[in-house]
Coordinates of N, CA and C in Angstrom, one line a residue:
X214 N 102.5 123.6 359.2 CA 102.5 124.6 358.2 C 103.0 123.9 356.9
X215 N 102.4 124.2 355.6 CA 102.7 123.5 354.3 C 103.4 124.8 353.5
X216 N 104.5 124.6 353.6 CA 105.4 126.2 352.8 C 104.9 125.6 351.4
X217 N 104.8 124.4 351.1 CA 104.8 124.5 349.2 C 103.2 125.0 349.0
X218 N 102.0 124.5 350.3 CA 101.0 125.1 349.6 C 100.5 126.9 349.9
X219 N 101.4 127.2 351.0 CA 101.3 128.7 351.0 C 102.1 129.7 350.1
X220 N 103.0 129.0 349.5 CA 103.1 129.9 348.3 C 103.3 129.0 346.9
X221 N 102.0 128.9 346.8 CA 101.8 127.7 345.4 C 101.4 129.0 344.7
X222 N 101.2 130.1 345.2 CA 101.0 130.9 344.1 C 102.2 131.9 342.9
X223 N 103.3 131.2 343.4 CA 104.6 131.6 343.3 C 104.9 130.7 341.7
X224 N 104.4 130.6 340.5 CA 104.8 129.1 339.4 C 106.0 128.9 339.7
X225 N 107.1 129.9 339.8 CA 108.5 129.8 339.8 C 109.4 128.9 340.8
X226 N 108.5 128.5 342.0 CA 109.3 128.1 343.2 C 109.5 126.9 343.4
X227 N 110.2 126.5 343.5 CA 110.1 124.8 344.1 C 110.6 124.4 345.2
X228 N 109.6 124.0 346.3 CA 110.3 123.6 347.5 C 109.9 122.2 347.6
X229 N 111.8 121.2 348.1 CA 111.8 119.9 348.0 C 111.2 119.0 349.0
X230 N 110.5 118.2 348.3 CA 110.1 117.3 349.3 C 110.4 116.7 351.0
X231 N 109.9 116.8 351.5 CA 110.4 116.1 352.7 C 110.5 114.7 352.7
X232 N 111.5 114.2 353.0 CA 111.4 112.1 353.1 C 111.2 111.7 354.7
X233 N 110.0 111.9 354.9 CA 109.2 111.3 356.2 C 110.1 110.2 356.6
X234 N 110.2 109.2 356.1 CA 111.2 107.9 356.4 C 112.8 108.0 356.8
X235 N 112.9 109.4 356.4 CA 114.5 109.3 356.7 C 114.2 111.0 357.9
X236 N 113.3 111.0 358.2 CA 113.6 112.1 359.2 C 113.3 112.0 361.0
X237 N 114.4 112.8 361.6 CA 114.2 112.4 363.3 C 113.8 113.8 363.4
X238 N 113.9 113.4 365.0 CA 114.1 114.6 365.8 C 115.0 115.5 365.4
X239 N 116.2 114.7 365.5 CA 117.8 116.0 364.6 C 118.0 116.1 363.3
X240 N 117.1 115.5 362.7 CA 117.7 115.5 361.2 C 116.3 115.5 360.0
X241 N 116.5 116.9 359.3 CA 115.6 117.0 358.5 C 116.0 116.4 357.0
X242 N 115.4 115.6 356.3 CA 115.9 115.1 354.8 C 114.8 115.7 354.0
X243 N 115.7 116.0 352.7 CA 114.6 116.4 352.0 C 114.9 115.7 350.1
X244 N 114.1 115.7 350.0 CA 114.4 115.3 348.2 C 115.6 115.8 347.5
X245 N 116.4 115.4 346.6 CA 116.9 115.8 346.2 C 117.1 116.8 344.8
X246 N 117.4 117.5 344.4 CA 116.7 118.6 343.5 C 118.2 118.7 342.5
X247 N 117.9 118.8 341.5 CA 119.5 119.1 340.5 C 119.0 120.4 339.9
X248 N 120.0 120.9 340.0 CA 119.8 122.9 340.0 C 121.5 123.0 339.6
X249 N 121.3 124.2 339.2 CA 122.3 125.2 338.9 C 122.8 126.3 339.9
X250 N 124.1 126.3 340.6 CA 124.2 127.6 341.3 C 124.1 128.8 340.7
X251 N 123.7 130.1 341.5 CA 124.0 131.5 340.9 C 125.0 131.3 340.2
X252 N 125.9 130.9 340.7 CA 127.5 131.4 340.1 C 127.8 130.8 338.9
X253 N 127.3 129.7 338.9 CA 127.4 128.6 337.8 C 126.3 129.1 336.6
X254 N 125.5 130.1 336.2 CA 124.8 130.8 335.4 C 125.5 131.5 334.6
X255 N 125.2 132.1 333.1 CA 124.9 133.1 332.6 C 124.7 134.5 333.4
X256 N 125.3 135.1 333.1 CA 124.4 136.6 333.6 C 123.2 136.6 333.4
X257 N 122.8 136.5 332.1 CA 120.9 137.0 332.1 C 120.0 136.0 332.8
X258 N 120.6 134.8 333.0 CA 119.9 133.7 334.3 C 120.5 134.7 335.3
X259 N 121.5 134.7 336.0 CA 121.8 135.5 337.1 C 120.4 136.5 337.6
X260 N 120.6 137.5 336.5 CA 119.5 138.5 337.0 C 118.2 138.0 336.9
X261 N 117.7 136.8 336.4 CA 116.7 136.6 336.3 C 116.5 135.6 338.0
X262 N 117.3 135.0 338.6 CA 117.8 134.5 339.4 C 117.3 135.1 340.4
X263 N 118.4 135.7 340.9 CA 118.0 137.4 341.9 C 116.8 137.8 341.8
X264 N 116.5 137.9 340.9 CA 115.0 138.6 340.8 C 113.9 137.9 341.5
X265 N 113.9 136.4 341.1 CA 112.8 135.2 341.9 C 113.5 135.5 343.2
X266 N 114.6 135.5 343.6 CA 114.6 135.1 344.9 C 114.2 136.6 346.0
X267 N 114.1 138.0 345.2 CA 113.5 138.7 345.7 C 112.4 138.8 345.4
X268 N 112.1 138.4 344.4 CA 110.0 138.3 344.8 C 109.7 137.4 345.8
X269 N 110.6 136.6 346.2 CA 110.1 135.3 346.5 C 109.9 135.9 348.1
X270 N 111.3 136.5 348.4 CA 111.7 137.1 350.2 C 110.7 138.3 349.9
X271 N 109.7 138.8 349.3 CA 108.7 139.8 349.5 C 107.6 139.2 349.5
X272 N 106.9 138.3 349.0 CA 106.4 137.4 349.1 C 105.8 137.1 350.6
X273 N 107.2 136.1 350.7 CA 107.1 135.3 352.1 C 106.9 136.7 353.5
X274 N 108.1 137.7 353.5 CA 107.3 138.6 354.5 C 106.1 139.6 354.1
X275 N 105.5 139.4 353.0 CA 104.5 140.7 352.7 C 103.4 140.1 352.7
X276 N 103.0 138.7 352.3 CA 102.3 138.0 352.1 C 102.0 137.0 353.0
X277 N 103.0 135.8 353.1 CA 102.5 134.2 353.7 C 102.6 134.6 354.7
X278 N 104.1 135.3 355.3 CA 104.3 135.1 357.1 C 105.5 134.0 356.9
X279 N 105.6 133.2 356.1 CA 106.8 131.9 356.6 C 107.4 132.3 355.4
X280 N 109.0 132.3 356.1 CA 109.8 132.7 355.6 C 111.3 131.6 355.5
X281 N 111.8 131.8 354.7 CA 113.1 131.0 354.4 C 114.3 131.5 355.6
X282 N 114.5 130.5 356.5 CA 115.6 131.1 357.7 C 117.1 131.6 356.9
X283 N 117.3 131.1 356.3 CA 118.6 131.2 355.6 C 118.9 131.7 353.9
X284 N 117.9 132.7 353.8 CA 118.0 133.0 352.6 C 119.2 133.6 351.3
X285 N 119.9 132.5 350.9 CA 121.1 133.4 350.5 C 121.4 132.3 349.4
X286 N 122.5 132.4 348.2 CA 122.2 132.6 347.0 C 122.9 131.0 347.1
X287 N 123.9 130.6 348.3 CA 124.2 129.3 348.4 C 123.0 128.2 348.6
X288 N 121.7 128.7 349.1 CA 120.4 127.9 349.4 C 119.3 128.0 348.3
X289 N 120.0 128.2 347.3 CA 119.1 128.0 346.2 C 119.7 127.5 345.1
X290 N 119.1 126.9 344.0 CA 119.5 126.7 342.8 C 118.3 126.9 341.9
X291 N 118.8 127.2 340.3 CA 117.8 127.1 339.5 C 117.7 125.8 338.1
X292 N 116.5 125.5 338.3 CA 116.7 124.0 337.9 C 116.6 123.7 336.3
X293 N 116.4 123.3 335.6 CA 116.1 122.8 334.1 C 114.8 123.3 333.9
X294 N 114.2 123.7 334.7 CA 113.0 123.9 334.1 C 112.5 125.7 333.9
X295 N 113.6 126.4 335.2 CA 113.5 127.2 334.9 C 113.2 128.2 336.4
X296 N 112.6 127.0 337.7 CA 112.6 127.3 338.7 C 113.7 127.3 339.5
X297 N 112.8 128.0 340.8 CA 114.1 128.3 341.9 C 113.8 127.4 342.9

């Protein structure tokens, strides 16, 4: 399953790469991403924040079927550019 190209319809979203070379059986690696936490926002990023990551969890069960196991506001950041 390719989560970045099942919801490539999302502009806002960014899911990090995987590094094939650094991954086993027990251990998933993934790119690393420089983001901003919720907490570490403005309010009007906040609400704008919240808001992607509920389109995002309507999305994923209304739409794709794959869904983020851990969806909560520690598993995301938002980046420089404006994504989640």
């Amino acid at each position: 399953i390719n989560i970045t190209l099942a919801h490539s319809h999302i502009a806002f979203l960014r899911v990090p790469r995987s590094l094939p070379q650094y991954v086993t059986e027990r251990v998933l690696t993934l790119e690393w991403i420089d983001g901003r936490k919720l907490t570490d926002l403005p309010a009007k990023d906040q609400r704008k924040m919240v808001q992607m990551g509920i389109d995002i969890c309507f999305s994923q069960l209304l739409s794709t079927g794959i869904v983020h196991a851990d969806p909560h506001y520690g598993n995301m950041l938002y980046d420089n550019d404006g994504k989640l």
